Tab-separated table of C-alpha atoms and ligand atoms in Angstrom:
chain	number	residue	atom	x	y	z
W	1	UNK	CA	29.963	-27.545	90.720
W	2	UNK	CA	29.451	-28.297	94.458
W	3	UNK	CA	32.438	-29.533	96.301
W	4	UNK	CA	33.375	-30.613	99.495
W	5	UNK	CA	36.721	-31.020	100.734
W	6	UNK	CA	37.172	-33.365	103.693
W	7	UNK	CA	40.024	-32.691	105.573
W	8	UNK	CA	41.677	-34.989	108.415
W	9	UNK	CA	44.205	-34.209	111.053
W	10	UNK	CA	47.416	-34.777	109.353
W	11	UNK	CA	49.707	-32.311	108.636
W	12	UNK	CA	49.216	-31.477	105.425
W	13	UNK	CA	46.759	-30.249	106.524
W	14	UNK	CA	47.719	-26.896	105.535
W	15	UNK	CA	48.386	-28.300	101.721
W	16	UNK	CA	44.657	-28.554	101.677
W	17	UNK	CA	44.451	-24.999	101.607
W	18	UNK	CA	45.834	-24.735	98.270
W	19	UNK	CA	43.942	-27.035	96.516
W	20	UNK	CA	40.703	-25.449	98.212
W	21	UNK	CA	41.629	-22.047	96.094
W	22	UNK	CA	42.258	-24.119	93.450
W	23	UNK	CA	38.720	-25.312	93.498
W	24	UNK	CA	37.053	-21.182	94.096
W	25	UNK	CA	39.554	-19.562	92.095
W	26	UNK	CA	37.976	-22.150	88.659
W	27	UNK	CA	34.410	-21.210	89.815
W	28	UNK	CA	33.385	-24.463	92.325
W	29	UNK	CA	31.700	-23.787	95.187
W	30	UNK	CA	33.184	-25.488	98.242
W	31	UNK	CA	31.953	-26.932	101.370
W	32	UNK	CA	35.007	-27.676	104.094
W	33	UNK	CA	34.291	-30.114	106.285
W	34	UNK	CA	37.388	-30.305	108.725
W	35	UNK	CA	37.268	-33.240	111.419
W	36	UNK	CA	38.195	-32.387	114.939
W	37	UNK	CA	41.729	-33.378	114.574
W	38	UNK	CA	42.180	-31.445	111.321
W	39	UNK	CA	41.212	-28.536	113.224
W	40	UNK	CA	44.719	-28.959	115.804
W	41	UNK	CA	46.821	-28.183	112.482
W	42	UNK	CA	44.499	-25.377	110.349
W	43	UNK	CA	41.686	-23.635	112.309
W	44	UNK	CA	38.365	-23.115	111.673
W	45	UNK	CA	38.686	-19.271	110.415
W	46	UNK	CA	41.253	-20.169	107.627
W	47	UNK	CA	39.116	-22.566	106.162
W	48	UNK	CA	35.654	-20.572	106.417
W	49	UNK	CA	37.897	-17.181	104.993
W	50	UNK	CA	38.929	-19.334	102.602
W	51	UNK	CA	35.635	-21.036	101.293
W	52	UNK	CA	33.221	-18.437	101.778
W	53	UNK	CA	31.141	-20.918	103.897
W	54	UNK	CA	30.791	-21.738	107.816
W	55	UNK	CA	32.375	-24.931	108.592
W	56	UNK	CA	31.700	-27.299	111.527
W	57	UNK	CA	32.768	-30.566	112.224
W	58	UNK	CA	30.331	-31.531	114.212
W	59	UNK	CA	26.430	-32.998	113.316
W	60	UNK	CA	25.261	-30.852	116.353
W	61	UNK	CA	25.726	-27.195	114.893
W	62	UNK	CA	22.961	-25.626	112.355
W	63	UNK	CA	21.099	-28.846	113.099
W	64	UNK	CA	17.312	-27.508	111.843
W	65	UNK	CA	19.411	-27.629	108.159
W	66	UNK	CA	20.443	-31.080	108.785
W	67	UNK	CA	24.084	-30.760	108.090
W	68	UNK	CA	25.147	-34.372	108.043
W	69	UNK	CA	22.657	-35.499	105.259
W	70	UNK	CA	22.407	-32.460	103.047
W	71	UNK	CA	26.108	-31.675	102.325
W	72	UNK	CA	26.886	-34.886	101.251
W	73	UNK	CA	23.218	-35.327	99.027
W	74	UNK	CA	24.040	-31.820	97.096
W	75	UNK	CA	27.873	-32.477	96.543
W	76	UNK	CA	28.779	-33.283	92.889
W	77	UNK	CA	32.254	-34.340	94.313
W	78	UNK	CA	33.694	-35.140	97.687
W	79	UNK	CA	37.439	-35.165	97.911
W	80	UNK	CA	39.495	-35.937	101.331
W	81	UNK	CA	42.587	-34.551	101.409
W	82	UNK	CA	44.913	-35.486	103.460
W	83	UNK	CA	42.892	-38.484	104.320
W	84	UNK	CA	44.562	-39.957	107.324
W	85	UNK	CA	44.528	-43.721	107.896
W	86	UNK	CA	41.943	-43.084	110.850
W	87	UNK	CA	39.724	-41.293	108.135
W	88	UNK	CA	40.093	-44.221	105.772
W	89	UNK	CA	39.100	-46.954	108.543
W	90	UNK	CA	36.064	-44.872	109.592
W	91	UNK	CA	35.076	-44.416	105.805
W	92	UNK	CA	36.000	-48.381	104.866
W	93	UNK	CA	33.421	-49.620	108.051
W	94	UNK	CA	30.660	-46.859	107.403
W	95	UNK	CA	31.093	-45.156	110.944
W	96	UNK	CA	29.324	-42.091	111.206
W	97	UNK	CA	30.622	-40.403	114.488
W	98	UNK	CA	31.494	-36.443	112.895
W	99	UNK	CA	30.143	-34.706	109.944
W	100	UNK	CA	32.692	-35.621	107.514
W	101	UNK	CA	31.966	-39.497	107.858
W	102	UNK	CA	28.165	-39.086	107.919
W	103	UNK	CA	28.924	-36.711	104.615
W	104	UNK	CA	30.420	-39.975	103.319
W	105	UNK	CA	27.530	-42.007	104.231
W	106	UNK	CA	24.945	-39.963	102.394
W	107	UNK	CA	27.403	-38.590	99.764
W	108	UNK	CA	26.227	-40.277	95.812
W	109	UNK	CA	28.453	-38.512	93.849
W	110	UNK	CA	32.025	-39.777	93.080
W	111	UNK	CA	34.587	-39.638	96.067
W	112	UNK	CA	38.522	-39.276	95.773
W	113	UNK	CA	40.603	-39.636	99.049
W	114	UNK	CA	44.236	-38.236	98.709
W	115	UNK	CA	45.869	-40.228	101.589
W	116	UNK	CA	48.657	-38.931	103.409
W	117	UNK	CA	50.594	-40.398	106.478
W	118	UNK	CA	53.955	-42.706	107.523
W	119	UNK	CA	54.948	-45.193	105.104
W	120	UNK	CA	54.267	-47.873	108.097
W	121	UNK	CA	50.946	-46.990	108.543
W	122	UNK	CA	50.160	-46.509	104.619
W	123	UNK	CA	51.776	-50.245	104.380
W	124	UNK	CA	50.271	-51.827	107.458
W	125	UNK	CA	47.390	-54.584	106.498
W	126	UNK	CA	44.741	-52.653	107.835
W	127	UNK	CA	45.163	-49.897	106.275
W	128	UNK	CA	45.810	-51.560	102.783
W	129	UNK	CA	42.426	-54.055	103.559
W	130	UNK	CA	40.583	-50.868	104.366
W	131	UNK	CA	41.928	-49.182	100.540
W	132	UNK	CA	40.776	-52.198	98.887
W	133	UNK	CA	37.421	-51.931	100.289
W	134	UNK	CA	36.773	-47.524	99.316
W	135	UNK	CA	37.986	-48.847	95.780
W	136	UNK	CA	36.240	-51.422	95.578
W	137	UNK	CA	33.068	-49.304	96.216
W	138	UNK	CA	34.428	-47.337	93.823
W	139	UNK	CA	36.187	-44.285	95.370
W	140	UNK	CA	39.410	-43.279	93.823
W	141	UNK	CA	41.969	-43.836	96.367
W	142	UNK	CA	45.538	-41.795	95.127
W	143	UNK	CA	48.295	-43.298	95.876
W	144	UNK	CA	50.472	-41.234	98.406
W	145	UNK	CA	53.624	-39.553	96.942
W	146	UNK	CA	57.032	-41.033	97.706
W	147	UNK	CA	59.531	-38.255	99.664
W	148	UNK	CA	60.191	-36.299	102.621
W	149	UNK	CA	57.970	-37.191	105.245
W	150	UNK	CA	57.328	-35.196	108.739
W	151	UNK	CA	60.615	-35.593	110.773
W	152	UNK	CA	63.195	-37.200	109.131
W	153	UNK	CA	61.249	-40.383	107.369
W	154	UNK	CA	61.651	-40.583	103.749
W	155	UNK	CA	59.052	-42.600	101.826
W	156	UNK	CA	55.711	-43.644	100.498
W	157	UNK	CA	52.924	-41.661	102.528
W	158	UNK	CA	53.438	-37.827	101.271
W	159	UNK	CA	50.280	-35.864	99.816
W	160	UNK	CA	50.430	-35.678	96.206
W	161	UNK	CA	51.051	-32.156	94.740
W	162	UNK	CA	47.903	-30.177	95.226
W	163	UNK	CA	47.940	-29.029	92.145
W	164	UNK	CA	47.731	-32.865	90.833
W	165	UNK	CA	44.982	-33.949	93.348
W	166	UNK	CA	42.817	-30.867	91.850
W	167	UNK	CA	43.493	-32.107	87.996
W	168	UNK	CA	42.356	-35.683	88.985
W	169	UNK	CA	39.437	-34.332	90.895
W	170	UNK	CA	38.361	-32.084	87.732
W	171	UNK	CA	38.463	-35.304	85.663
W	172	UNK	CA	36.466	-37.131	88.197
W	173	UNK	CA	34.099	-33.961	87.695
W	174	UNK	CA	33.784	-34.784	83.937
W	175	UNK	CA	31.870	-37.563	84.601
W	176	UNK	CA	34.525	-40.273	83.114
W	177	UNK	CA	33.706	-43.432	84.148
W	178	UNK	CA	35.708	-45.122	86.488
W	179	UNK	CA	36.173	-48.664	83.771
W	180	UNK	CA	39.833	-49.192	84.069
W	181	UNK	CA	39.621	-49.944	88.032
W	182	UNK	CA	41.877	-52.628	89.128
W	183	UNK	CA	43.875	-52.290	85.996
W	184	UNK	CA	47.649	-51.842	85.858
W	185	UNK	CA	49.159	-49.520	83.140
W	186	UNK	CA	52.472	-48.028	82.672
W	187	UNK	CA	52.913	-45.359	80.611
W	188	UNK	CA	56.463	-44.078	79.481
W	189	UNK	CA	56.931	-40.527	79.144
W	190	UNK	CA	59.088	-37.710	78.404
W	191	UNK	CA	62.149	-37.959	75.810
W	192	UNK	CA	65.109	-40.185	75.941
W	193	UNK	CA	68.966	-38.542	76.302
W	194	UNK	CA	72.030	-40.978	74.759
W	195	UNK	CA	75.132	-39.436	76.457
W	196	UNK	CA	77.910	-38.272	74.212
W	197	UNK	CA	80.259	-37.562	76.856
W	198	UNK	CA	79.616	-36.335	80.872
W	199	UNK	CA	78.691	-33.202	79.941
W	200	UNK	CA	76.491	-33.715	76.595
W	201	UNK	CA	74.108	-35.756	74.916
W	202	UNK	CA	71.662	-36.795	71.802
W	203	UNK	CA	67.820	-35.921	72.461
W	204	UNK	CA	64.460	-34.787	71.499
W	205	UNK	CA	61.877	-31.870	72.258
W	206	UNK	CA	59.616	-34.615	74.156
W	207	UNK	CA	58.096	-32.770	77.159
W	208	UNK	CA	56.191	-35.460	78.676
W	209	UNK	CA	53.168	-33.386	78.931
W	210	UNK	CA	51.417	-36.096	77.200
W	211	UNK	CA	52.412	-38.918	78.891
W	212	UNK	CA	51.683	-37.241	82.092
W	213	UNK	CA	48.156	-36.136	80.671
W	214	UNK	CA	47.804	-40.203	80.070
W	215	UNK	CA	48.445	-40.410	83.888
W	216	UNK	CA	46.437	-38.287	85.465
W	217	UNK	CA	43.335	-39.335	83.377
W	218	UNK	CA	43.916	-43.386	83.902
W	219	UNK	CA	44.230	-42.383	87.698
W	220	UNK	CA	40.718	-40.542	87.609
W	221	UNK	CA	39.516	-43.710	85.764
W	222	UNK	CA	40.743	-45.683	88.400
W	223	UNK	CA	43.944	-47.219	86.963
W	224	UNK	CA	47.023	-48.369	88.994
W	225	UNK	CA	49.869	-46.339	87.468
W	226	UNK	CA	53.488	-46.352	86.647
W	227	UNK	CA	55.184	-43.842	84.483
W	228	UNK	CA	58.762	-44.361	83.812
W	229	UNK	CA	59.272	-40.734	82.914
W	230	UNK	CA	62.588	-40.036	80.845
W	231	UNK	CA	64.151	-36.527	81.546
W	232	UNK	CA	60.358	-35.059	82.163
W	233	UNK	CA	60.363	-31.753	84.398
W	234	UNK	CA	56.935	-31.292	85.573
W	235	UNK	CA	55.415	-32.104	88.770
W	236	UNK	CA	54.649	-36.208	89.270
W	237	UNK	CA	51.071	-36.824	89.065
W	238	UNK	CA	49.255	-37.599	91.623
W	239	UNK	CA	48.667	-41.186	92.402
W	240	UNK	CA	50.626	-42.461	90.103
W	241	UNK	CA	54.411	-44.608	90.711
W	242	UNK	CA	57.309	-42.328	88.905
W	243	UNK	CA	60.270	-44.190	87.586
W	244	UNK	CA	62.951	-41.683	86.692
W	245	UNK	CA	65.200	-43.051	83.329
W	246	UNK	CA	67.765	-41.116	81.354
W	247	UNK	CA	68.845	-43.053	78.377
W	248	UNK	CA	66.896	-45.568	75.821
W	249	UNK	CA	68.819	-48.534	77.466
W	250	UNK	CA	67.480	-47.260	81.227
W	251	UNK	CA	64.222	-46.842	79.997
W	252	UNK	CA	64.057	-50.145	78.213
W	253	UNK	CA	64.972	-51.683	81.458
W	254	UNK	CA	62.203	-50.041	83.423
W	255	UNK	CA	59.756	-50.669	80.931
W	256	UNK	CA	60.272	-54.572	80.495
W	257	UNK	CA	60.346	-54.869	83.759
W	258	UNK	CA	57.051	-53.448	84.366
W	259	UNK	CA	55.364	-54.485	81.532
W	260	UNK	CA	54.474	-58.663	82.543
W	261	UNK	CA	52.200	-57.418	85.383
W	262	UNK	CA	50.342	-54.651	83.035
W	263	UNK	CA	47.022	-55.270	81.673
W	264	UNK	CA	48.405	-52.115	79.591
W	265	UNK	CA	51.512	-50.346	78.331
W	266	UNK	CA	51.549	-46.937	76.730
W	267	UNK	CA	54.487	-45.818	74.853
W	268	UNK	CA	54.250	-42.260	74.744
W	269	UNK	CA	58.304	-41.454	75.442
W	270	UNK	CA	59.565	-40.152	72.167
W	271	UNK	CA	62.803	-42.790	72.334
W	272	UNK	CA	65.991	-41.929	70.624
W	273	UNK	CA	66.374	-44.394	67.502
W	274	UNK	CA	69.817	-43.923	67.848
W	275	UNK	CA	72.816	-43.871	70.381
W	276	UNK	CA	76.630	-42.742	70.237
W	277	UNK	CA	78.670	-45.914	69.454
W	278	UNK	CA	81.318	-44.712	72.068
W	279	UNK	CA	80.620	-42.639	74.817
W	280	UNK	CA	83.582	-40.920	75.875
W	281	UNK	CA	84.385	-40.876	79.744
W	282	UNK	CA	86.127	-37.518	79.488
W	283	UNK	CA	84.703	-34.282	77.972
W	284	UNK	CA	85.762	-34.189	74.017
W	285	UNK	CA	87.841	-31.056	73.920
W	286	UNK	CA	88.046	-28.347	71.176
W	287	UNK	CA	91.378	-29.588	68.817
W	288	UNK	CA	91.898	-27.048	65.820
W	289	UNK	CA	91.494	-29.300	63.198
W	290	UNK	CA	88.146	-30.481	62.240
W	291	UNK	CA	85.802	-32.028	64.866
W	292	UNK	CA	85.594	-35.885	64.633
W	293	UNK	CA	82.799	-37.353	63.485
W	294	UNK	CA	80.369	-39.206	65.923
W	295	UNK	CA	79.337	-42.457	65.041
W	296	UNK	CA	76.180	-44.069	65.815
W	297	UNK	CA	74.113	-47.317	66.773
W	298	UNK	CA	71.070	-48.721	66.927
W	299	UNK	CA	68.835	-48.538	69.847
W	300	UNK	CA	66.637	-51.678	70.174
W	301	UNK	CA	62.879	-50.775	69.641
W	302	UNK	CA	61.014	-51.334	73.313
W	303	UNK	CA	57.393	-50.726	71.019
W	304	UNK	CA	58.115	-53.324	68.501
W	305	UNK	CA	59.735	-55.744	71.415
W	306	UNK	CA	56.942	-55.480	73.550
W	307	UNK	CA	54.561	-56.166	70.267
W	308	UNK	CA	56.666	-59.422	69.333
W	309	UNK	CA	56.820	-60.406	72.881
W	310	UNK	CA	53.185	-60.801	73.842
W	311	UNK	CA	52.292	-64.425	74.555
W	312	UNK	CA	55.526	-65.622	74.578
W	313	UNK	CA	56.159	-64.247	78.021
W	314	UNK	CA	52.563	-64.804	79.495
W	315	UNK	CA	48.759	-63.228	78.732
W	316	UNK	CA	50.465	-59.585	79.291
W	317	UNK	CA	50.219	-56.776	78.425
W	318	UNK	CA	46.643	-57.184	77.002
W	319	UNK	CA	46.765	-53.988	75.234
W	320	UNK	CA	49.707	-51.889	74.055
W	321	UNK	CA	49.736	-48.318	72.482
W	322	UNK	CA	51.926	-46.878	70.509
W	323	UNK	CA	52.747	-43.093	69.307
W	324	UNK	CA	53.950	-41.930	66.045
W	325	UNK	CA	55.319	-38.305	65.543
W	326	UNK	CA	55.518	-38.010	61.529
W	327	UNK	CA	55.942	-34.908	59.223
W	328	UNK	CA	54.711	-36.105	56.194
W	329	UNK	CA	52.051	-38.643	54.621
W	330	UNK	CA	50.779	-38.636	58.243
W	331	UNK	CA	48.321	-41.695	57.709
W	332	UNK	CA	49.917	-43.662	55.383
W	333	UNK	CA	52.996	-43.886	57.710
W	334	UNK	CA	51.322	-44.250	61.133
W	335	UNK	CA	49.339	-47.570	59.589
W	336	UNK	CA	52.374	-48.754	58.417
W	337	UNK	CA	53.907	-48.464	62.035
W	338	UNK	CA	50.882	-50.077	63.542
W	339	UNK	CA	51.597	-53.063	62.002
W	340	UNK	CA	54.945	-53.150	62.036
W	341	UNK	CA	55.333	-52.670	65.827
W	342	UNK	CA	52.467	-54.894	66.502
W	343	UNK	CA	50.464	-52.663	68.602
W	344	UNK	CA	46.596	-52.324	69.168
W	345	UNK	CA	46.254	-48.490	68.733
W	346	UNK	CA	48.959	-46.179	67.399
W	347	UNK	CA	48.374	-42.322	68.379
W	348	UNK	CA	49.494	-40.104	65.427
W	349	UNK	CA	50.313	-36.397	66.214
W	350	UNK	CA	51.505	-34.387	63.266
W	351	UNK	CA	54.996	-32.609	64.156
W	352	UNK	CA	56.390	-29.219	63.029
W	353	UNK	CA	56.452	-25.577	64.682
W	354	UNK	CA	54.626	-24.914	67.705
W	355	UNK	CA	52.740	-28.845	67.137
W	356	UNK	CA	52.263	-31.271	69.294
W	357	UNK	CA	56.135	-30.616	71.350
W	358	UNK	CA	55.923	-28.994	74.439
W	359	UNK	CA	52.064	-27.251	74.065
W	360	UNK	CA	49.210	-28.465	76.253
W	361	UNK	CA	47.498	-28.782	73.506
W	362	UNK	CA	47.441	-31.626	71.041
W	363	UNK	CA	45.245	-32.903	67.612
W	364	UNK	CA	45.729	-37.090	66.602
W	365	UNK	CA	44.181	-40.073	65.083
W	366	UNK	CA	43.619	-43.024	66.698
W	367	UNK	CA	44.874	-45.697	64.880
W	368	UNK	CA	43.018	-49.059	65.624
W	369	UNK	CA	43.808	-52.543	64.498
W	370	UNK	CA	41.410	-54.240	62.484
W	371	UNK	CA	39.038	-50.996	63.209
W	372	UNK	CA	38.542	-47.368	62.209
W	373	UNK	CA	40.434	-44.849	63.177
W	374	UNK	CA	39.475	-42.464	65.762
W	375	UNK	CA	39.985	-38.759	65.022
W	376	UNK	CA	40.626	-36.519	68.040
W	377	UNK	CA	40.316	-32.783	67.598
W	378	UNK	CA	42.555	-29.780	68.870
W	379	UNK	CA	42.370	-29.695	72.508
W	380	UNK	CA	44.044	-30.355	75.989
W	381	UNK	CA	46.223	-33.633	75.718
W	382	UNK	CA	43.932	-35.154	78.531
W	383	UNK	CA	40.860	-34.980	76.012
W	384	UNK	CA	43.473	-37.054	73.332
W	385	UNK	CA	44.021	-39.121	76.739
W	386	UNK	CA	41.024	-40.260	77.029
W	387	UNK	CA	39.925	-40.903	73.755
W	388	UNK	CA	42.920	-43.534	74.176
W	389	UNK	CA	41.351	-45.178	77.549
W	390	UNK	CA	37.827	-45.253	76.410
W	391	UNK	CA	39.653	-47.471	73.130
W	392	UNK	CA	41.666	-49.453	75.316
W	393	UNK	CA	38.832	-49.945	77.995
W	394	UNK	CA	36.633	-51.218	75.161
W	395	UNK	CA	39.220	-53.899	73.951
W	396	UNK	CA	39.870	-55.018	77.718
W	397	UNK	CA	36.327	-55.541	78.426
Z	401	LIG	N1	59.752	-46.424	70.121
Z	401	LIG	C1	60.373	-47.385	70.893
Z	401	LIG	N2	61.706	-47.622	70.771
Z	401	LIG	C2	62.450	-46.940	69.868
Z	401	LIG	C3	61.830	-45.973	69.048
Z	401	LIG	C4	60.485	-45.739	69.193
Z	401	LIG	O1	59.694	-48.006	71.697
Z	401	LIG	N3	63.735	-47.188	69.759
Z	401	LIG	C5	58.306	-46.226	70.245
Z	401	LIG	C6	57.874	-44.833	70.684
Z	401	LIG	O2	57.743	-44.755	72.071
Z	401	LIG	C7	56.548	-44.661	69.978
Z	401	LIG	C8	56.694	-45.484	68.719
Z	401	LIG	O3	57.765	-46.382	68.976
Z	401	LIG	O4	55.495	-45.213	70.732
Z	401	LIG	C9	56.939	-44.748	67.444
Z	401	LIG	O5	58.058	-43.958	67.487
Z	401	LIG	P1	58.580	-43.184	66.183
Z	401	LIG	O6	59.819	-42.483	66.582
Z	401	LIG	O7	57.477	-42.392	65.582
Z	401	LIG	O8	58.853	-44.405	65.218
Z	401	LIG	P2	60.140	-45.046	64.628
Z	401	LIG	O9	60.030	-46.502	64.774
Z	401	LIG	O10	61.332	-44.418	65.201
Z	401	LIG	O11	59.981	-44.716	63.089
Z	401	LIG	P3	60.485	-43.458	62.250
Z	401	LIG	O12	61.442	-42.695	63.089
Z	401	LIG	O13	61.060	-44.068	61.047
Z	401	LIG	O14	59.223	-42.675	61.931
């Protein structure tokens, strides 16, 4: 596929790099267009070495080829990364003045900015009016990362992983449509841990690779994204809000408090049914005699209280998703769960060795109330992902 990677003069710059080998190391073909300013950071050679192509930011070089109309007509994908908040106000108001805004003028083909730049400017009016306006043409606009920022600002404004930018870009590639723009879903992810004593605790194999598959692909569809992520170790993804939780209580917290301005919540976390009655302040030491039992509670269900909780509390959320891990009588037990938690689809993964936990790969059925059930085959958990979107996209619109 043809690609072109716009690239404005922040300075990460040079993080743009990366995800340009990402793109010709999986077999795209990639056009760099670099604006002047771009050029102060990471010069022209690096990014012409890198790509295999000349690169110019100008509309005056090569002009008998007509630069500034044909890269953007032949590109399959445009992606601007870092896209500074000068980039973004040139892009919102259609000014053409270099080759990587008139590539945006005559571009067709779907268009992801990766902003980057001080939290004041990401937060000023303008630059939030001129957001709302790409995405509302329908770019994809990723949210910038929260963290270390140049200097010593910490904060909203960072580039995303590169890594991240280039697995919502190769959804965008895919062709999925864009139909859960304006939406707000939060996804829970990851495994919960109840705390025995400071040094140990009660868990699960939950990765979160398939909550965090759930993120990236509602992102490339256009979503607004939070993903209270319990205990997960993998790199945020990009463009989405990451709310870090330990135990079931913590993650209950986060979740309810996200859920009454979601049009959707997604409860992929596998959450621990149970917690230690006491949890011990000290570390339990090693006595001779036998080791004392530990008791256990109750957690409360966040699935089923989210389920019972819909209306009471206001029109949201308008759908919510549940998952089911089971071992045996698979079906039977996952439609028995969809009723009893009161959700609108129930994802069922079959559990054992070397299933579902931990692989990038995943199989399920879709469980749909008062519909058929949708079977998803061995594949990448984004491809279960968005079998789950295009359901819940359906019964939003
Ligand atoms: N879940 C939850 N709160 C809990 C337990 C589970 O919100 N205390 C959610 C999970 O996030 C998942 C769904 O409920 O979306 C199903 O979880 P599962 O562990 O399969 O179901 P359980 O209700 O625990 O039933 P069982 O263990 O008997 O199969």
């Amino acid at each position: 596929m043809k690609v072109v990677l716009g690239v404005s003069g922040g300075i990460a710059a040079y993080k743009a790099c990366e995800l340009l080998r990402l793109f010709t190391e999986s077999g795209h073909e990639v056009r760099v267009v670099p604006t002047r300013e771009a050029l102060r950071f990471v010069g022209e050679p690096t990014w012409a070495a890198l790509s295999g192509h000349p690169v110019s930011s100008e509309v005056w070089d090569d002009v008998h080829e007509v630069p500034h109309v044909r890269i953007g007509q032949g590109a399959d994908l445009v992606v601007v990364a870092p896209a500074t908040a000068d980039v973004l106000a040139r892009a919102a108001h259609g000014l053409a003045g270099d080759l990587l805004t008139n590539t945006l003028l005559t571009a067709r083909c779907p268009v992801v900015f990766a902003p980057a730049m001080h939290t004041e400017m990401w937060q000023h009016p303008a630059t939030r009016a001129n957001v709302a306006t790409l995405r509302e043409r329908g770019s994809i606009v990723i949210d910038p990362a929260v963290g270390r920022l140049t200097g010593a600002d910490t904060g909203p404004g960072r580039l995303p992983d590169p890594a991240e930018i280039f697995q919502v870009c190769l959804r965008v590639l895919r062709g999925r449509p864009r139909d859960l723009a304006g939406r707000k879903v939060v996804i829970s992810a990851g495994g919960t841990r109840e705390p025995i004593d400071p040094v140990r605790y009660i868990g699960n194999r939950s990765s979160g690779l398939q909550g965090y598959a759930l993120a990236r692909t509602a992102v490339a569809r256009g979503a607004e994204v939070t993903v209270v992520a319990a205990n997960v170790a993998l790199p945020d993804p990009a463009g989405a809000t990451v709310v870090r939780v330990e135990s079931t209580a913590e993650l209950r917290d986060a979740v309810l408090t996200a859920a009454p301005g979601a049009d959707v919540v997604v409860m992929a976390a596998a959450v621990a049914d149970f917690r230690p009655a006491v949890r011990h302040d000290s570390k339990i030491k090693k006595t001779d005699g036998e080791p004392e039992a530990i008791a256990l509670v109750k957690n409360p269900d966040v699935l089923a209280e989210l389920g019972q909780s819909r209306g009471a509390r206001g029109p949201y959320p308008e759908v919510i998703v549940g998952f089911a891990a089971e071992t045996d009588d698979v079906l039977a037990n996952g439609q028995a769960k969809l009723a009893r938690k009161g959700c609108d689809l129930l994802v069922v993964n079959e559990v054992g060795p070397g299933l579902a936990f931990g692989t990038p790969d995943n199989a399920a059925v879709v469980l749909v109330a008062g519909g058929e059930p949708v079977e998803v085959p061995r594949g990448p958990k984004e491809d279960v992902a968005d079998v789950v979107w295009d359901l819940v996209a359906s019964r939003l619109a």
